[in-house]
Coordinates of C-alpha atoms and ligand atoms in Angstrom, one line a residue:
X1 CA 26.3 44.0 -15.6
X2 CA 25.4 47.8 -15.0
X3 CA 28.4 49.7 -15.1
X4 CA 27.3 52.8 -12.8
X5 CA 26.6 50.6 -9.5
X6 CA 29.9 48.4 -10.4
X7 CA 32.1 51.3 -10.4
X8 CA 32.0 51.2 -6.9
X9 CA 31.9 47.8 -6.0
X10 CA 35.1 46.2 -4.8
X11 CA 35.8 42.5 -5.8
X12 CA 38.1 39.6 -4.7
X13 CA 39.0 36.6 -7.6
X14 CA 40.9 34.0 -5.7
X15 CA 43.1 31.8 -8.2
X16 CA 43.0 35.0 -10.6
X17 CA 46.7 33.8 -11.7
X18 CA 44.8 30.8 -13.1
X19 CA 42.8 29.9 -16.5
X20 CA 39.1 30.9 -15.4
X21 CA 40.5 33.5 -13.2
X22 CA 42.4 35.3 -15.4
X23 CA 39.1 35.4 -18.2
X24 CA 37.1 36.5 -15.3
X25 CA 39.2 39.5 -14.1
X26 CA 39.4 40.6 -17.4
X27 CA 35.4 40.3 -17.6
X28 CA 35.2 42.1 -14.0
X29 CA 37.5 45.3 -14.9
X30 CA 35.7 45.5 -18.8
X31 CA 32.6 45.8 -16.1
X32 CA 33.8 49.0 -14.0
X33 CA 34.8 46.9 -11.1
X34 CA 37.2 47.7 -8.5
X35 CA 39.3 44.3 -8.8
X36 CA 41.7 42.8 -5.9
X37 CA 43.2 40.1 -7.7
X38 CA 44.8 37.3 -6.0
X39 CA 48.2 35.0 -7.3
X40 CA 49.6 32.5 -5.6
X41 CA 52.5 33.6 -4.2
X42 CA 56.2 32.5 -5.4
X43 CA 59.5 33.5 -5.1
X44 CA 59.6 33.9 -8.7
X45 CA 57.2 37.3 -8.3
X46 CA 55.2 35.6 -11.6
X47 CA 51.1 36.4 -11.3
X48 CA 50.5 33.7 -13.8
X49 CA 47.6 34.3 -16.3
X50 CA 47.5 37.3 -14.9
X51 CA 51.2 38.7 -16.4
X52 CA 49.0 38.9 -20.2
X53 CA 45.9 41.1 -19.4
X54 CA 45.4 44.8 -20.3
X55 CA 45.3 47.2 -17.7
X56 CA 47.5 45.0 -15.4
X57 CA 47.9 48.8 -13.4
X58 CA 44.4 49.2 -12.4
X59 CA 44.6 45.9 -11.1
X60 CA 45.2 44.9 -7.2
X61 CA 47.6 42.3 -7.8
X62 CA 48.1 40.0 -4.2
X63 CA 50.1 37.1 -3.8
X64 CA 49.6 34.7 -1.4
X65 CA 48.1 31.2 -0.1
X66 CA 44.4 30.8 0.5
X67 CA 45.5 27.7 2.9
X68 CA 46.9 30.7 5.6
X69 CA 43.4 31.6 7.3
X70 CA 45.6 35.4 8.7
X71 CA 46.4 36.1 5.3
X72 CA 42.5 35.5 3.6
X73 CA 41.5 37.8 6.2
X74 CA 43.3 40.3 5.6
X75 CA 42.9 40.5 1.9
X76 CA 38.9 40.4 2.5
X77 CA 39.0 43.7 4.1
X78 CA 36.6 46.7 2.5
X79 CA 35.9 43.6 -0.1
X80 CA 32.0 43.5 -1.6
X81 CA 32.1 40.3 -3.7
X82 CA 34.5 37.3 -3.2
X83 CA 34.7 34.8 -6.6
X84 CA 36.7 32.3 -5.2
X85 CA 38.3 30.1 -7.7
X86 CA 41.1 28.6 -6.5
X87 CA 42.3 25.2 -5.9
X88 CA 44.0 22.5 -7.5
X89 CA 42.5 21.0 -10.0
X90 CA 44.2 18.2 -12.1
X91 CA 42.9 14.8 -11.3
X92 CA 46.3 12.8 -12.2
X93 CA 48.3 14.9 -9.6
X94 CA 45.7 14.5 -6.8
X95 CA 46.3 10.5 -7.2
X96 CA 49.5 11.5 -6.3
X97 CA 49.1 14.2 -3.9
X98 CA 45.7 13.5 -2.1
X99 CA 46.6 15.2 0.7
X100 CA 47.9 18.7 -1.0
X101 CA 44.0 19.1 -2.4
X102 CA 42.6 18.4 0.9
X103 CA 44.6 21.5 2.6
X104 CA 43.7 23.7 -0.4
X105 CA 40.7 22.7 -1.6
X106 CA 38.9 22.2 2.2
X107 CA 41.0 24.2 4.2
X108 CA 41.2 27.1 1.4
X109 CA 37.4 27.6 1.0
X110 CA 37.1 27.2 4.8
X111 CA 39.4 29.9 5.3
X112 CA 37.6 32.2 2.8
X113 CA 33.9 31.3 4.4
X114 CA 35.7 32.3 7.8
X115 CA 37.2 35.6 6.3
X116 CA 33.9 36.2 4.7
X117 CA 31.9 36.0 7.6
X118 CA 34.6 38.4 9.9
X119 CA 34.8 41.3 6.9
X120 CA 30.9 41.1 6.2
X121 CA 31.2 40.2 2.7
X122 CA 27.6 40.9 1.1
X123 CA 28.3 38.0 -1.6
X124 CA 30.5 35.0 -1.9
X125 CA 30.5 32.8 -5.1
X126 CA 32.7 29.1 -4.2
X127 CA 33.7 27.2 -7.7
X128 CA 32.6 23.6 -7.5
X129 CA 32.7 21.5 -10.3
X130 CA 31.3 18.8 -12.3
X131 CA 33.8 16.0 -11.2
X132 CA 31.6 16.2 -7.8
X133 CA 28.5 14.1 -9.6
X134 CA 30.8 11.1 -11.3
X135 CA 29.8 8.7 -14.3
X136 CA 26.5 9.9 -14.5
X137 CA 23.6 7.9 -13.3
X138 CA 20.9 9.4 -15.7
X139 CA 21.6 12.6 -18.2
X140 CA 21.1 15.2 -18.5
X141 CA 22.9 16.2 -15.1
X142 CA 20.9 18.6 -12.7
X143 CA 22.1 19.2 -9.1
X144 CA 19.8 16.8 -7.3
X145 CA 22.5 14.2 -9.1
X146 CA 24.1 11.9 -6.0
X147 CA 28.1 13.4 -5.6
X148 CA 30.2 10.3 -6.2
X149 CA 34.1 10.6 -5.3
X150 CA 36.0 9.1 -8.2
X151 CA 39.3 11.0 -7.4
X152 CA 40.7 12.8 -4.9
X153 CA 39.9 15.9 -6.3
X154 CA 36.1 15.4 -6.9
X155 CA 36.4 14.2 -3.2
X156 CA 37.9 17.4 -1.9
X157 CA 35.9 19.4 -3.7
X158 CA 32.9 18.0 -2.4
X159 CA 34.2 18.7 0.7
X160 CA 34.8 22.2 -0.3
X161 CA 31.0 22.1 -1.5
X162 CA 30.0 20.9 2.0
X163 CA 31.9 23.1 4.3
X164 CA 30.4 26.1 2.4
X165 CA 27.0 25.1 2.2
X166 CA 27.3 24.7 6.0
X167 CA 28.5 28.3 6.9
X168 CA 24.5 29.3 4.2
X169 CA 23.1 26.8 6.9
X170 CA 24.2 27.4 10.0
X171 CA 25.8 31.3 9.6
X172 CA 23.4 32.7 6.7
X173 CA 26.9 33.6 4.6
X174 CA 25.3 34.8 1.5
X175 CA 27.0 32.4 -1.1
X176 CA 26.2 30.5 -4.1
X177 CA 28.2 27.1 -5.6
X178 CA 28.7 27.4 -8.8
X179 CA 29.1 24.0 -10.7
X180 CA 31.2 24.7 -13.6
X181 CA 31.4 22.0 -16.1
X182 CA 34.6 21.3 -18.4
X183 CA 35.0 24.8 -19.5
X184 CA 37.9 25.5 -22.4
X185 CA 39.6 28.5 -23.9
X186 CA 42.7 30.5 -24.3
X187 CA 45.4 30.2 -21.2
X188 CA 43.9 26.3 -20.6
X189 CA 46.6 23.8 -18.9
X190 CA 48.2 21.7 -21.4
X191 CA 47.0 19.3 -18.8
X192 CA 43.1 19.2 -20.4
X193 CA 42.8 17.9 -23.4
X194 CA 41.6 20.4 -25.7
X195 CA 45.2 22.2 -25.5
X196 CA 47.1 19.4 -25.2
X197 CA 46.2 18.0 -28.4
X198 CA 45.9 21.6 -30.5
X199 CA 49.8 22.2 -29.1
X200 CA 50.4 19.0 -30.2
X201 CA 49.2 19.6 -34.0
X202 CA 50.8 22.9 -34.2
X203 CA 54.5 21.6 -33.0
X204 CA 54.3 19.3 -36.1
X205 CA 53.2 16.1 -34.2
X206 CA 52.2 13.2 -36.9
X207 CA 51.0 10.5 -33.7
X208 CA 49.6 11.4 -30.8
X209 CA 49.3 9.3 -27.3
X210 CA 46.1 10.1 -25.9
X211 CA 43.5 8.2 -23.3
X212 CA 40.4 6.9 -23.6
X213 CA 38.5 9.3 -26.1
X214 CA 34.6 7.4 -25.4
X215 CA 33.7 9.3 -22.5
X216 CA 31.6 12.2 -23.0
X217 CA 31.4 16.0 -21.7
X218 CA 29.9 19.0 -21.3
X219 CA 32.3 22.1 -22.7
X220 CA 32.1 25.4 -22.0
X221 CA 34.0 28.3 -24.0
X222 CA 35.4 30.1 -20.6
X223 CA 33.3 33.3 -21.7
X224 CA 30.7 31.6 -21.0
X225 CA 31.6 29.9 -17.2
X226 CA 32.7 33.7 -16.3
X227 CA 29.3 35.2 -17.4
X228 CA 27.9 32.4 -15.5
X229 CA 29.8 33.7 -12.4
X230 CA 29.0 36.9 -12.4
X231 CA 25.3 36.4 -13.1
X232 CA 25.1 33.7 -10.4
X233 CA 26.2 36.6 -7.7
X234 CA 24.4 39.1 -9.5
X235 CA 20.7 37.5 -8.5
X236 CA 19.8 37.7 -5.1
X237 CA 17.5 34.2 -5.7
X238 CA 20.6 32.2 -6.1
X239 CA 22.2 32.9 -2.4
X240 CA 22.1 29.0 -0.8
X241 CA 22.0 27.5 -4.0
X242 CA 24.2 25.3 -5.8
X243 CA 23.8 25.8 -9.6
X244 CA 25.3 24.3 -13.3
X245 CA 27.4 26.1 -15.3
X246 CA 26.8 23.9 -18.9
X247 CA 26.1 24.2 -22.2
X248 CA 23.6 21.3 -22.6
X249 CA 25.6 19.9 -25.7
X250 CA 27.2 16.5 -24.5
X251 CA 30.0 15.5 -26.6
X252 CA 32.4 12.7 -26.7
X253 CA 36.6 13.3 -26.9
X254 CA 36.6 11.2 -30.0
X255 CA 34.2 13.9 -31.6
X256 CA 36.0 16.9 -30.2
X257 CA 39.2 15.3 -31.3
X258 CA 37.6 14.7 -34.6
X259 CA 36.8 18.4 -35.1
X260 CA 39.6 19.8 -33.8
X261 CA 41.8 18.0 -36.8
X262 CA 38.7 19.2 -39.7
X263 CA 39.9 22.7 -38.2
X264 CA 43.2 22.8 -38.3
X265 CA 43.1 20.7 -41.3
X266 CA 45.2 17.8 -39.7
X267 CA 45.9 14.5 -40.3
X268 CA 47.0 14.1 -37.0
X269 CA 46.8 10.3 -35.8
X270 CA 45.8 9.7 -32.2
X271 CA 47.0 6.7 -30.6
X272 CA 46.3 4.9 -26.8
X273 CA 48.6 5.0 -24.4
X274 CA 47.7 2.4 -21.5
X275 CA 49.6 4.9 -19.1
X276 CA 46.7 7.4 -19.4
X277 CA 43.9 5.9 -18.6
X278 CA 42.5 6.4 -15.7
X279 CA 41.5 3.0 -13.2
X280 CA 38.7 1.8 -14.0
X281 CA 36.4 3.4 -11.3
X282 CA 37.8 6.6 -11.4
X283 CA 37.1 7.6 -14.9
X284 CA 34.3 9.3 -15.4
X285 CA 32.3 8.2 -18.5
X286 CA 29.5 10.9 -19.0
X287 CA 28.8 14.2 -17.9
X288 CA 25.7 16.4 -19.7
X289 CA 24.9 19.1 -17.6
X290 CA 21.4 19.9 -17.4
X291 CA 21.8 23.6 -17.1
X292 CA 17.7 25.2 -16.4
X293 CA 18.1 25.6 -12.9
X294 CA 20.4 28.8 -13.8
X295 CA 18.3 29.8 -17.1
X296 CA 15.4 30.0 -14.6
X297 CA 16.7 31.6 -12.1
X298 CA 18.8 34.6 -13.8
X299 CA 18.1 34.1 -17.6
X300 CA 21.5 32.7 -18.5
X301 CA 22.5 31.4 -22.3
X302 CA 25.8 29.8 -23.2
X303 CA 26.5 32.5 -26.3
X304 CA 29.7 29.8 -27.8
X305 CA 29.3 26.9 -29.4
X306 CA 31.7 24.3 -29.4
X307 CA 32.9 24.9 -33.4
X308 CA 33.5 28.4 -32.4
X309 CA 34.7 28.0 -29.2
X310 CA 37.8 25.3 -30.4
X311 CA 38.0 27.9 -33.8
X312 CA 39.3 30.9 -31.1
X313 CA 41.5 28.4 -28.8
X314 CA 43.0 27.0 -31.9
X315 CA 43.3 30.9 -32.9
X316 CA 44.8 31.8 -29.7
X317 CA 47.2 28.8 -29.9
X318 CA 48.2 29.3 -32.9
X319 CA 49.9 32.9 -31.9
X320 CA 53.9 31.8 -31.4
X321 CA 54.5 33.5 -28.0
X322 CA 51.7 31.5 -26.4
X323 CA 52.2 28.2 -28.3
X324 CA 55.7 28.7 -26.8
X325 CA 54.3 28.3 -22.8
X326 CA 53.0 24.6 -24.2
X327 CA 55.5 22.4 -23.5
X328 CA 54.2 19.4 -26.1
X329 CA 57.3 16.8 -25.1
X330 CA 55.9 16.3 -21.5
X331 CA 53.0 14.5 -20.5
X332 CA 51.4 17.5 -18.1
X333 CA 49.3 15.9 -15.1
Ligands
NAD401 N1 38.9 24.2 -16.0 C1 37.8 23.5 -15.9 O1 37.3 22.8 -16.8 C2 37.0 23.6 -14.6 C3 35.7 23.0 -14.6 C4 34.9 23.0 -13.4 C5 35.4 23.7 -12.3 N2 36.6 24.3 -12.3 C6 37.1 25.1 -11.1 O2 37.4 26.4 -11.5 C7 38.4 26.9 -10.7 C8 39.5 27.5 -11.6 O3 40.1 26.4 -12.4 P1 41.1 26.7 -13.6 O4 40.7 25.7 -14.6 O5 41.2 28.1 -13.9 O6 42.4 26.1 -12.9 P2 43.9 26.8 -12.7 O7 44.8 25.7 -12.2 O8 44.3 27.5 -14.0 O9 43.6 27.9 -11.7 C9 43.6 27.7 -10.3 C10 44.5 28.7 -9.6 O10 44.5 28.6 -8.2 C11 45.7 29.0 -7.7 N3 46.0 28.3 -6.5 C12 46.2 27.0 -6.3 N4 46.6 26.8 -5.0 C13 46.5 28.0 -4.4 C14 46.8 28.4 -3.0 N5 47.1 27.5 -2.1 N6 46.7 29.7 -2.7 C15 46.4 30.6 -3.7 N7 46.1 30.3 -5.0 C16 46.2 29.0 -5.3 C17 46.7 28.6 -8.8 O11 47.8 29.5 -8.8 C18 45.9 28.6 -10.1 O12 46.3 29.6 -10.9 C19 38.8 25.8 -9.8 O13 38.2 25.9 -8.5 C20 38.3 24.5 -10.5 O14 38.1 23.5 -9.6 C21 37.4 24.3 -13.5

């Protein structure tokens, strides 16, 4: 991104607190722009992610709830851009708290289509996902794929995808859905795999309960997912249009499991545990994402590949005061 027209350019990151967000502030400021970043808001006064960046103090930190349509207005005052990011996002807890991703997931991006629309925001990027297209029906992925709702999540954020696309139809809201697929990295959930099972190996584990490691996916180091972002609202020929975020590499979790031990030089032993696998219909087997609609349209290239990618996580993992945050006892949903 240009740095001369960006210095002026005021942005909002919703869920900047979070894993993505935090990457992508961090990418936004390195750019010259004027960020407004935005935490959820506890009584704890903790900003997440957002507590280890640089620069924290020429950052707009906000805390607050995206479900509270007052309060998304507000903060969308004298805004340019609007990346909103967040939502909850761990499949497990939504079979347990359908509802909670409804009210932030639909309501949320409702509210921040609404707020968009009052404050004239020129662009608006809404973070989908690659949970929306299932078990795929024929690889690789692209977005004419049929949306099948295998969880609660996936369903809400279809919904999400839905209600957005409707304020492009019916209101002309300048926005882009960007389709992320599994993206990795340093600040990732325990909850995903990736650092779940790197935690594991560095606090000494010698067995490891895992699910089921045949289905396949499509990872993407977070640099990666952010440049997507900002490239996707960026181009002018992507407002209405929902687009992939992937690398193109489809990979099962036995493989990635497999390299992540010949890195850290592990003998690590992985073992199933029945109480981790998903039912049956909600699992999704195989996601490839066939990223060309976004190589055509604004000349995007995934610059990580996976070795590398699980070589810096590991890296960053490996640091003591952020292996610390992993709590490798506890089963995170
Ligand atoms: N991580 C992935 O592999 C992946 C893949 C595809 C899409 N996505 C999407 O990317 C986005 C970011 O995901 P992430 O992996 O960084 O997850 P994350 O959980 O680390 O970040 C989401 C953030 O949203 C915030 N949030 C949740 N509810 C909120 C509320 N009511 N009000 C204000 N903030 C709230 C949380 O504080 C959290 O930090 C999500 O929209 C997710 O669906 C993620």
């Amino acid at each position: 991104m240009a740095h001369g027209r960006n210095a002026k350019m005021k942005v909002l990151v919703t869920g900047a607190d979070g894993f993505i967000g935090s990457h992508l502030v961090e990418m936004l400021m390195k750019s010259g722009f004027q960020v407004t970043a935005l935490a959820q808001y506890n009584s704890f006064n903790s900003w997440g992610w957002l507590e280890d960046i640089e620069n924290k103090k020429d950052l707009n930190i906000v805390s607050g709830d995206i479900r509270d349509q007052f309060f998304c207005e507000k903060i969308s005052k004298n805004i340019d851009f609007i990346f909103h990011l967040a939502a909850l996002i761990a499949i497990p807890h939504s079979y347990i708290s359908p509802g909670s991703y409804i009210d932030t997931n639909v309501i949320g991006t409702l509210n921040i289509c609404q707020s968009a629309m009052k404050n004239n925001i020129e662009r608006i990027l809404i973070t989908s996902t690659s949970e929306v297209y299932g078990s795929a029906q024929y690889t690789p992925i692209d977005e004419k794929h049929p949306l099948q709702a295998q969880s609660p999540y996936s369903a809400s954020k279809i919904a999400s995808d839905a209600i957005a696309m409707s304020f492009y139809n019916s209101f002309e809201l300048p926005l882009t859905i960007a389709r992320p697929f599994n993206t990795y990295g340093p600040r990732q959930s325990a909850r995903a795999v990736i650092p779940s099972i790197i935690s594991q190996i560095l606090y000494g584990k010698k067995e490891i309960k895992i699910g089921d490691t045949t289905p396949t996916r499509d990872f993407s180091y977070v640099e990666d997912t952010c440049r997507g972002f900002t490239e996707l609202i960026n181009n002018k020929n992507t407002i209405g249009e929902t687009v992939n975020i992937g690398s193109n590499f489809e990979i099962s979790i036995f493989e990635t499991l497999k390299k992540i031990k010949t890195i850290m030089n592990s003998d690590v032993e992985f073992v199933e545990d029945q109480s981790r696998l998903r039912p049956k219909n909600s699992e999704v087997y195989r996601l490839w994402c066939d990223n060309s609609k976004i190589k055509k349209l604004t000349g995007f290239e995934p610059k990580i590949n996976i070795d590398l990618g699980l070589k810096k996580t590991i890296d960053w993992i490996s640091v003591p005061e952020n292996l610390i945050k992993y709590k490798a006892d506890i089963y995170n949903v």
